[in-house]
Short mmCIF file of C-alpha atoms in Angstrom, two decimals:
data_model
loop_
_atom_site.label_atom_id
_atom_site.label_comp_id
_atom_site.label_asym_id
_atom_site.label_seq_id
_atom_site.Cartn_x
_atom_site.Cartn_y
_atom_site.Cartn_z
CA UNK A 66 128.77 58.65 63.41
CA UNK A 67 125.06 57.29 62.93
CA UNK A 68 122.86 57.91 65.84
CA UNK A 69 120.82 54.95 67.61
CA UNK A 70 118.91 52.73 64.89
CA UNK A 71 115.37 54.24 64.54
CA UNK A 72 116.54 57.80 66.27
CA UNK A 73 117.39 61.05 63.52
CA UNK A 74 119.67 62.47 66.37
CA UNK A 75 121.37 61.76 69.65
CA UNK A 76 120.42 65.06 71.12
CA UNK A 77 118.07 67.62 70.33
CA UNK A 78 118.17 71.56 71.60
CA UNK A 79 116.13 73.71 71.97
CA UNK A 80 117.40 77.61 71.89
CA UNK A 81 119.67 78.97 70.03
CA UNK A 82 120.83 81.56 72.77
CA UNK A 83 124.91 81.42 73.97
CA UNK A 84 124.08 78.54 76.71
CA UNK A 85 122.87 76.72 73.63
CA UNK A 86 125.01 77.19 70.91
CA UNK A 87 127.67 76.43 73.23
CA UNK A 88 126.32 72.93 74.13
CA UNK A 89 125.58 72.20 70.62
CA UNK A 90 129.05 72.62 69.65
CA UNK A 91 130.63 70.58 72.92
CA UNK A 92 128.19 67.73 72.54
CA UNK A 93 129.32 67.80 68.55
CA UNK A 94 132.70 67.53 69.37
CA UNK A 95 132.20 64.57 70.99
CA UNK A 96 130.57 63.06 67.41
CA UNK A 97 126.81 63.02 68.99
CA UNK A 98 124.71 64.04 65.87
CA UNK A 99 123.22 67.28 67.38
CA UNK A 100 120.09 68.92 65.78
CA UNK A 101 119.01 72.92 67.40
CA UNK A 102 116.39 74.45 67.00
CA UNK A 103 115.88 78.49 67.26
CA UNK A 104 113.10 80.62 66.85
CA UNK A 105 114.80 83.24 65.82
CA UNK A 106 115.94 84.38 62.49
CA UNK A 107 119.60 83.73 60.88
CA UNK A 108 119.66 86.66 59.08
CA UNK A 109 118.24 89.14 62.67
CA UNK A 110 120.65 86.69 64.22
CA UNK A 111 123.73 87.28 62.97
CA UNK A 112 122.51 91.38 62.68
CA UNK A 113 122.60 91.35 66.71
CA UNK A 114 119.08 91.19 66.75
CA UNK A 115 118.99 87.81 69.70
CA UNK A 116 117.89 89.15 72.29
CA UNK A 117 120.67 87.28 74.33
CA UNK A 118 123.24 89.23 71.66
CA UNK A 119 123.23 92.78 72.97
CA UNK A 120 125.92 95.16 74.17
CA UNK A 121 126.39 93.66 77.68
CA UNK A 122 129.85 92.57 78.82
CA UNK A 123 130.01 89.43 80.03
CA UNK A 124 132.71 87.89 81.83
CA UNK A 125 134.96 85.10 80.96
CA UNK A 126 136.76 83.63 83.73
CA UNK A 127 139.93 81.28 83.36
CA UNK A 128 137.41 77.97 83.79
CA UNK A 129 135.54 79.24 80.92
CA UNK A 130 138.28 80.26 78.80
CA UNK A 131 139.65 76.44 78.55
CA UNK A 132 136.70 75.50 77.80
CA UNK A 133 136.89 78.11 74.26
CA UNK A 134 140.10 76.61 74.08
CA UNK A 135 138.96 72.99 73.75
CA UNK A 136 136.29 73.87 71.03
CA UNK A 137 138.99 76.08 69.15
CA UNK A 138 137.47 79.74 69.85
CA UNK A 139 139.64 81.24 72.05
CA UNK A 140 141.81 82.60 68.96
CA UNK A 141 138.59 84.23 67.36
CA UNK A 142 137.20 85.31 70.63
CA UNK A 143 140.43 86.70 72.27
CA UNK A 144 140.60 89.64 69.84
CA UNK A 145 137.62 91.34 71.37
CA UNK A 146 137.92 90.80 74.72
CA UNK A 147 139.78 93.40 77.68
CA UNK A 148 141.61 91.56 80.05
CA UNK A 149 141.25 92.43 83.76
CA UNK A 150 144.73 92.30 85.50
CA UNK A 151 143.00 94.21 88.35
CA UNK A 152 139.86 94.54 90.78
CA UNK A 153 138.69 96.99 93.45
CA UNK A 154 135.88 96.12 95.46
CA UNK A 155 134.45 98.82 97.94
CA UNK A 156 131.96 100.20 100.02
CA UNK A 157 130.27 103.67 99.54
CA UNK A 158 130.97 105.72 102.14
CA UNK A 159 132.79 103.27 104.39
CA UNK A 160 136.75 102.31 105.18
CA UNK A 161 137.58 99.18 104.00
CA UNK A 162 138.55 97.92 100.58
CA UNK A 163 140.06 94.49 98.49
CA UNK A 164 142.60 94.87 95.88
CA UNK A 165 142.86 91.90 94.00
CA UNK A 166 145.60 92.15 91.36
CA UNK A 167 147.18 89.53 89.03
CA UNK A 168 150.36 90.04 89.68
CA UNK A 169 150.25 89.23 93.68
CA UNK A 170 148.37 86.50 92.81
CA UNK A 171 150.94 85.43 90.11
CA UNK A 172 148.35 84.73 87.79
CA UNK A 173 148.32 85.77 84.03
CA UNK A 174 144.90 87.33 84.41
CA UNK A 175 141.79 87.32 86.55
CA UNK A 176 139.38 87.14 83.87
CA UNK A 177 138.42 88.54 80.37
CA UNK A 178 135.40 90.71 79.82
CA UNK A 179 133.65 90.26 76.28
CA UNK A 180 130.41 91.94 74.23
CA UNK A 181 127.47 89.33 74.29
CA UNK A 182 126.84 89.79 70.62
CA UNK A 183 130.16 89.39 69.58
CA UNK A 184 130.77 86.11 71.55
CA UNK A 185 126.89 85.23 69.93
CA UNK A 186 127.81 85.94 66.44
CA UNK A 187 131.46 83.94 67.05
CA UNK A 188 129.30 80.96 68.52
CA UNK A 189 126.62 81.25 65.68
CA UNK A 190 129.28 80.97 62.78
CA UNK A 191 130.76 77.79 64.41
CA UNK A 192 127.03 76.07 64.80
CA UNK A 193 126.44 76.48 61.01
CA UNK A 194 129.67 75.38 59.70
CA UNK A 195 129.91 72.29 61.82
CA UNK A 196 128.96 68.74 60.13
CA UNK A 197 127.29 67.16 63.20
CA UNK A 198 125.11 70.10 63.63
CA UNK A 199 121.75 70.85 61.82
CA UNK A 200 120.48 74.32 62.76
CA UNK A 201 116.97 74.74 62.09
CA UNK A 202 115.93 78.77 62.41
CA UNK A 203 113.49 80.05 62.44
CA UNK A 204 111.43 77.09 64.35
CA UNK A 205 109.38 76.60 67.05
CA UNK A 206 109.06 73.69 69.33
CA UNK A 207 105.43 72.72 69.49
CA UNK A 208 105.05 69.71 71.54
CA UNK A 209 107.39 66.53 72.39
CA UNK A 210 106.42 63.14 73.88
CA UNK A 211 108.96 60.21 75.76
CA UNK A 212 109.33 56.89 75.20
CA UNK A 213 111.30 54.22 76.75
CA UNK A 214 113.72 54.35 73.86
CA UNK A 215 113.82 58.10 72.21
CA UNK A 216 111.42 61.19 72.90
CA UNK A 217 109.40 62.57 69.76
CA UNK A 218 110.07 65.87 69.23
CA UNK A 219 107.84 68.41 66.88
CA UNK A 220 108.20 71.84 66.16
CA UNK A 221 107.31 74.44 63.16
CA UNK A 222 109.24 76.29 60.64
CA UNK A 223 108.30 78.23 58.41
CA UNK A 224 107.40 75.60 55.62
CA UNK A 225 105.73 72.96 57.61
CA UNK A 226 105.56 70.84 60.52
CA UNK A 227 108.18 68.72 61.38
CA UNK A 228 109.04 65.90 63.13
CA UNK A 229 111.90 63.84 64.51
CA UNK A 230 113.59 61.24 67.15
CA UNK A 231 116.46 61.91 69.47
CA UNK A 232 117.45 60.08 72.73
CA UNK A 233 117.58 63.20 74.60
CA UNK A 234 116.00 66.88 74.31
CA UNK A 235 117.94 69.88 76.57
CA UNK A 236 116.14 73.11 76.92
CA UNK A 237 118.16 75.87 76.83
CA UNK A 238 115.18 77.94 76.64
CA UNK A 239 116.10 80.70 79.16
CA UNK A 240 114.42 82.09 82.57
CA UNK A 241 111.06 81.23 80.93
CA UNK A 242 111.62 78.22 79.58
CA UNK A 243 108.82 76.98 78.12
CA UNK A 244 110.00 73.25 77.82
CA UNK A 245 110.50 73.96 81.77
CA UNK A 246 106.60 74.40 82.16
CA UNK A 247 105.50 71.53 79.65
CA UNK A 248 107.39 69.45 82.34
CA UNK A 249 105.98 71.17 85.27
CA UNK A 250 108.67 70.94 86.84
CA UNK A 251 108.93 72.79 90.73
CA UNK A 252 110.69 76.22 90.31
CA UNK A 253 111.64 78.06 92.73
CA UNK A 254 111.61 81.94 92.29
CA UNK A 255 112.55 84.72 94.22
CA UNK A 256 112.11 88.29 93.18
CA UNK A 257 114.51 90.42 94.54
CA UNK A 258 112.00 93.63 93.46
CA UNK A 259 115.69 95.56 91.82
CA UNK A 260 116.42 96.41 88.91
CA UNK A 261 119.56 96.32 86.91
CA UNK A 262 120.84 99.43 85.00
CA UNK A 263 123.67 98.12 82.36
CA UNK A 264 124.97 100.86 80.09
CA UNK A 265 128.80 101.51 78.52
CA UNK A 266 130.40 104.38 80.73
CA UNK A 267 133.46 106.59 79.18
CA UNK A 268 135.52 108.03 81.82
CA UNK A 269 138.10 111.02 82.13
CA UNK A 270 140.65 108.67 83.26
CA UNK A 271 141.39 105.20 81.71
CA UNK A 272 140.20 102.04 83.78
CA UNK A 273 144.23 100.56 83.12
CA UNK A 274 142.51 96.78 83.30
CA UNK A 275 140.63 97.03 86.41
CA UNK A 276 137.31 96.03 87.35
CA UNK A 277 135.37 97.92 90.03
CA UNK A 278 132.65 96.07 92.04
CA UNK A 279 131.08 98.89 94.66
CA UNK A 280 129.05 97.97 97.24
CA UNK A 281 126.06 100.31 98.40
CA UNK A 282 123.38 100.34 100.40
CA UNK A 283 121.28 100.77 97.61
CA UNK A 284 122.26 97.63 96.07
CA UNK A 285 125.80 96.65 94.05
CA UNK A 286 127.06 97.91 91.42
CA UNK A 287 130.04 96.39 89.00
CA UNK A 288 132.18 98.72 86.21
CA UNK A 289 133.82 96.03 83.73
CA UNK A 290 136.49 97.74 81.69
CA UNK A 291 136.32 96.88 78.35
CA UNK A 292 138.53 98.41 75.27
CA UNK A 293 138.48 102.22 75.83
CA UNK A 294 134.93 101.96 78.41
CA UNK A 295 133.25 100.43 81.35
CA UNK A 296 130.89 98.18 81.39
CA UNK A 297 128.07 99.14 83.98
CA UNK A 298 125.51 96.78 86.00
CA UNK A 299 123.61 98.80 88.43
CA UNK A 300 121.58 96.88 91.23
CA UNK A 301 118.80 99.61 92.37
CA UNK A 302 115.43 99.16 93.81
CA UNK A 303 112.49 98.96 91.06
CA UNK A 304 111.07 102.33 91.97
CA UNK A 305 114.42 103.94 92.03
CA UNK A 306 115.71 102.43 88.92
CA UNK A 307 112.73 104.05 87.01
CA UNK A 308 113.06 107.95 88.21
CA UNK A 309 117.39 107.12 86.89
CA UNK A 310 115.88 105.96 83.69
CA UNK A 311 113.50 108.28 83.15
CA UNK A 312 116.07 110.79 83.41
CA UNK A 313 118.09 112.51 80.49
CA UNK A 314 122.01 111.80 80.01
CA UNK A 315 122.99 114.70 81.91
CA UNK A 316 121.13 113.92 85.26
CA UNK A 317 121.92 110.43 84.83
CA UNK A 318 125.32 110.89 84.87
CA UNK A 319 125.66 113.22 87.91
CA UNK A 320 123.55 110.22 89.58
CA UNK A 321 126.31 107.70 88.44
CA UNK A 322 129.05 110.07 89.42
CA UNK A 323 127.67 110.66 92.60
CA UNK A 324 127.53 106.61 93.93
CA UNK A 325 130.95 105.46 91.82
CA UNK A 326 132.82 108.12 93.19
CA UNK A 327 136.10 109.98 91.27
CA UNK A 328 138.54 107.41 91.29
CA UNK A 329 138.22 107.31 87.27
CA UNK A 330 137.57 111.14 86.90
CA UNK A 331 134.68 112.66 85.71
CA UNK A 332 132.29 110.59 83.65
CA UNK A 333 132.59 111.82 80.05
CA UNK A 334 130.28 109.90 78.67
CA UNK A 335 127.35 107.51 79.11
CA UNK A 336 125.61 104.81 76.16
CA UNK A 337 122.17 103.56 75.77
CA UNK A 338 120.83 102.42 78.97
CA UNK A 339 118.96 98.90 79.49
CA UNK A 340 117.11 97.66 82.25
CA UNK A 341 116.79 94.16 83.73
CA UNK A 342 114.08 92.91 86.37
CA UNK A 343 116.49 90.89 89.22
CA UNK A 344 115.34 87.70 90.08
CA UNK A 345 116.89 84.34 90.85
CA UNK A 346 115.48 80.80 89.49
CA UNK A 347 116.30 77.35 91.15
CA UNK A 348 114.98 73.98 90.05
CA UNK A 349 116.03 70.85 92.48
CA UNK A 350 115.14 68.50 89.77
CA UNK A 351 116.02 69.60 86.24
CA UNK A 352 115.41 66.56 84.21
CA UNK A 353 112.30 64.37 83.44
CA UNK A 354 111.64 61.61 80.81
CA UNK A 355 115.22 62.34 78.67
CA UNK A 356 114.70 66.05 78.68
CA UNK A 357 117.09 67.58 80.75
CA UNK A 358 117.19 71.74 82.04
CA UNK A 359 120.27 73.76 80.89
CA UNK A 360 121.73 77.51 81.82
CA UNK A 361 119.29 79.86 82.94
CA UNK A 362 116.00 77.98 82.37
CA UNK A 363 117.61 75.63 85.35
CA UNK A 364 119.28 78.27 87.36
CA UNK A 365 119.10 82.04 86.88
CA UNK A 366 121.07 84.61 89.19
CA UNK A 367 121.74 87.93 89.03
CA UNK A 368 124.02 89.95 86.53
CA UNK A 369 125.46 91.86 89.17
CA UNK A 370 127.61 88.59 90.07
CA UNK A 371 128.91 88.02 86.75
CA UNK A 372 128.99 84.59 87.07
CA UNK A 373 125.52 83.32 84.91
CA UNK A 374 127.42 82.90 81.82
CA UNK A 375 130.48 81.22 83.64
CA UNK A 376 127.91 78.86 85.32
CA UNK A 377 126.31 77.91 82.34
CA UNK A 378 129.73 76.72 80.74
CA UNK A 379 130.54 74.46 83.47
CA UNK A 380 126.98 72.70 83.18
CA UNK A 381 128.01 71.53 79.62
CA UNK A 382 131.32 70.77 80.85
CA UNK A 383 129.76 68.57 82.78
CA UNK A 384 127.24 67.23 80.76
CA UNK A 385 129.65 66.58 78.19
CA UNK A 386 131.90 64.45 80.51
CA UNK A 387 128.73 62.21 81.54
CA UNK A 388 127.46 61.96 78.06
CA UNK A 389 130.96 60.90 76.93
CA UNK A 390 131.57 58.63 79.60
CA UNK A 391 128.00 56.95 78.68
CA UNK A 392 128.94 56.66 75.15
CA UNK A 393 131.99 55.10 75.81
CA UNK A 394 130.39 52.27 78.17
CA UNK A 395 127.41 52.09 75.19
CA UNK A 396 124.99 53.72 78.07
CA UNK A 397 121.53 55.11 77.09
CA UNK A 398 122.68 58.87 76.95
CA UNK A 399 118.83 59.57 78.13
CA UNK A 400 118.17 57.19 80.61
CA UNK A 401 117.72 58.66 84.43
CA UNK A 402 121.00 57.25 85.12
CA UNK A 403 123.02 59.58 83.31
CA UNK A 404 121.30 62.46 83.99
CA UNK A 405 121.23 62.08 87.45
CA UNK A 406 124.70 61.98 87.91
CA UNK A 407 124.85 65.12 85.60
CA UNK A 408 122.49 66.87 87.97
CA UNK A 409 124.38 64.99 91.16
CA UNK A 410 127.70 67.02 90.00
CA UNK A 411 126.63 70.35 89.17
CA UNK A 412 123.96 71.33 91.96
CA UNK A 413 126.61 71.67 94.67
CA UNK A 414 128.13 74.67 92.55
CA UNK A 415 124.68 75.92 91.06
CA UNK A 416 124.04 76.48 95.14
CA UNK A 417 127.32 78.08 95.53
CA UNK A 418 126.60 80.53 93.09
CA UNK A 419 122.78 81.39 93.80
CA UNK A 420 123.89 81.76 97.64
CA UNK A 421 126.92 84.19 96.81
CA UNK A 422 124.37 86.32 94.66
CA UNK A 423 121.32 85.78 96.92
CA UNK A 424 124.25 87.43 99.69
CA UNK A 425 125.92 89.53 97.58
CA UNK A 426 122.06 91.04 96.42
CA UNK A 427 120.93 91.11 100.23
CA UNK A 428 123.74 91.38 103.06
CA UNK A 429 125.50 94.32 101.38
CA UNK A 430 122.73 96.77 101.05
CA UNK A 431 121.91 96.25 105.22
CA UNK A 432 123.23 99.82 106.78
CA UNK A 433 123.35 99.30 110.54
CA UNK A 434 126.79 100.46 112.70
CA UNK A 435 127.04 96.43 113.12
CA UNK A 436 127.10 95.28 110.09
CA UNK A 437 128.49 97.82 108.07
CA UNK A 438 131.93 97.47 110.91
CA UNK A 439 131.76 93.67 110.23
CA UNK A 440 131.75 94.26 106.15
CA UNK A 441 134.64 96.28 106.70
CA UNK A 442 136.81 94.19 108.52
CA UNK A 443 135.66 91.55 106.20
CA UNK A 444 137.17 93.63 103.32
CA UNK A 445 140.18 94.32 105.43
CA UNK A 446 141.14 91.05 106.41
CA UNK A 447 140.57 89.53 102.73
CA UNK A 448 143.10 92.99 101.56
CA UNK A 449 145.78 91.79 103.85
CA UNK A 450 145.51 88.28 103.32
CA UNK A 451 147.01 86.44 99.78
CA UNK A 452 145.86 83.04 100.77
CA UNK A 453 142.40 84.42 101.30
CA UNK A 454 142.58 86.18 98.09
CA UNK A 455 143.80 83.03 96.36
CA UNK A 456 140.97 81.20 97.01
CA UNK A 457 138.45 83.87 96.22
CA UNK A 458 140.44 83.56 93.03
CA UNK A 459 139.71 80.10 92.44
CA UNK A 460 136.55 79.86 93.05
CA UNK A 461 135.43 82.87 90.97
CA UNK A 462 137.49 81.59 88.24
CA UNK A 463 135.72 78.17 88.38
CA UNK A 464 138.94 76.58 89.11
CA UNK A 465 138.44 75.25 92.21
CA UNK A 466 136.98 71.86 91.72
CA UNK A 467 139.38 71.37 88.38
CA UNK A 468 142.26 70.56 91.50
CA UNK A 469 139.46 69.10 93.88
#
């Protein structure tokens, strides 16, 4: 398919990071000629050496799995990912507890949990093999200008400058989205002053498919299980998260032990620990002049809620349906039009999410009598309750508007 007379591409994107690749290969599948551009190297690439392609889990939920079905990567990606039949959620030192468990939900699953690097590397191979795709990496965007018909688009590699025309230009730059900044558009930020501790845990006891989400006052704190590990994200305050990182494996540990608890057994082992500043990122308008916001440089939320990636997918869900829907009725895929109805669908559940995290980063870690009594009851009644649990179910598995 040959783009718009007088434009080299349909769409243009810029960062080569999962949100990216991911939207690169949707948008191709619907024949849009799709050039990306990523400043980092193939060869680092493809060596785990992205910094978005590290050893954190991430979670797949059901939403997000059709959608690797539809681009034909569930059968590559299934291989390396744990499936979670079960989770336990929990407060530290308090009664009250959910079990949520596939089975009395008569579900398959409740989610998959898979290594960012490996779900990088699977999306990478797919970018460069793919015929409406041209990957340019290394290269830097440098500067782009819109038009009424197409927005110029510049950037560096490293032979020369380059230059080319596409009717629209997403930045999937990440939190710091440069593109986001050109555009000045309003960002809203709010620093939650945590820290997140992720690290792969090895227990005495195996985690038999369950995921544990425990809720301190402290901050939360989610165990993924993935092949024979955990996956750890620990929510702590900045100060506190520094003294735990300072310290060596052995102290570490007998911190970890102490706030999970023994429900796994001892902790046998513990891997390389990384740390991540918490913060959440909202932008009420995330397109200007046929460049549109995508993933986290329009919405960022914590990793504690395991939702970012999930989130991310159902943007380009989206954006593929509009874009698809404007090429069929011969619509300017740029104009305001279509990308206000993109941004028209999707804000509703980017506020969902950012007001589950905002609560889930915030209400939990109040301890007064009150509160903590309500949280437990809260747990209780959602334990005793399938219909309740059902539709927790949905709408963590980004299935509830796919029925609405």
């Amino acid at each position: 398919m040959a783009p718009h007379k007088d434009i080299d591409y349909d769409i243009t994107i810029v960062g080569g990071g999962l949100v990216g690749l991911a939207a690169a290969l949707s948008l191709a599948g619907e024949n849009c000629l799709v050039h990306l551009l990523e400043a980092g190297e193939p060869e680092k690439i493809m060596a785990n050496r992205h910094p978005s392609f590290d050893d954190r889990t991430l979670v797949i939920n059901p939403a997000s799995r059709l959608f690797w079905q539809q681009l034909d990567l569930w059968k590559d990606l299934l291989p390396h990912c744990t499936a979670v039949n079960r989770v336990h959620v929990s407060q530290k030192g308090r009664f009250g507890s959910v079990r949520f468990d596939r089975e009395r939900l008569q579900v398959d699953y409740l989610a998959h949990v898979i290594e960012a690097k490996v779900l990088g590397r699977c999306l990478w191979l797919q970018v460069m093999r793919h015929p409406h795709i041209t990957l340019s990496a290394p290269a830097e965007l440098t500067e782009f200008s819109s038009g009424d018909q197409d927005v110029l688009i510049q950037y560096k590699s490293p032979s020369k400058p380059n230059s080319h025309r596409s009717k629209l230009l997403l930045a999937a730059d990440g939190a710091r989205s440069a593109v986001r900044q050109k555009l000045g558009l309003k960002t809203i930020t709010k620093n939650y002053h945590r820290t997140a501790i992720v690290a792969n845990v090895m227990t005495e006891l195996p985690h038999r498919h369950c995921a544990y989400e425990r809720l301190t006052n402290t901050g939360p704190m989610a165990l993924l299980p993935f092949h024979d590990r955990l996956g750890l994200i620990w929510s702590l305050p900045e100060a506190q998260a520094q003294q735990l990182l300072k310290l060596g494996d052995s102290e570490f540990t007998q911190g970890l032990q102490e706030a999970i608890g023994y429900r796994l057994g001892r902790i046998s082992r513990i891997g390389k620990r990384s740390a991540y500043p918490l913060y959440r990122i909202c932008v009420p308008q995330q397109f200007k002049q046929r460049v549109l916001l995508l993933g986290n440089a329009a919405h960022t939320v914590s990793p504690v809620s395991a939702q970012g990636l999930n989130l991310g997918v159902r943007g380009i869900q989206r954006l593929t349906a509009v874009i698809k829907k404007a090429l069929k009725t011969q619509q300017d895929i740029g104009n305001d039009g279509v990308l206000s109805e993109y941004q028209r669908q999707s804000q509703p559940d980017q506020q969902a999410i950012l007001q589950y995290t905002d609560d889930l980063m915030t209400w939990f870690k109040i301890d007064q009598p009150l509160v903590n009594g309500l949280r437990a009851l809260g747990l209780l009644a959602v334990d005793s309750s399938v219909g309740l649990q059902r539709q927790f179910y949905r709408l963590a598995g980004g299935l509830a508007e796919m029925t609405s």
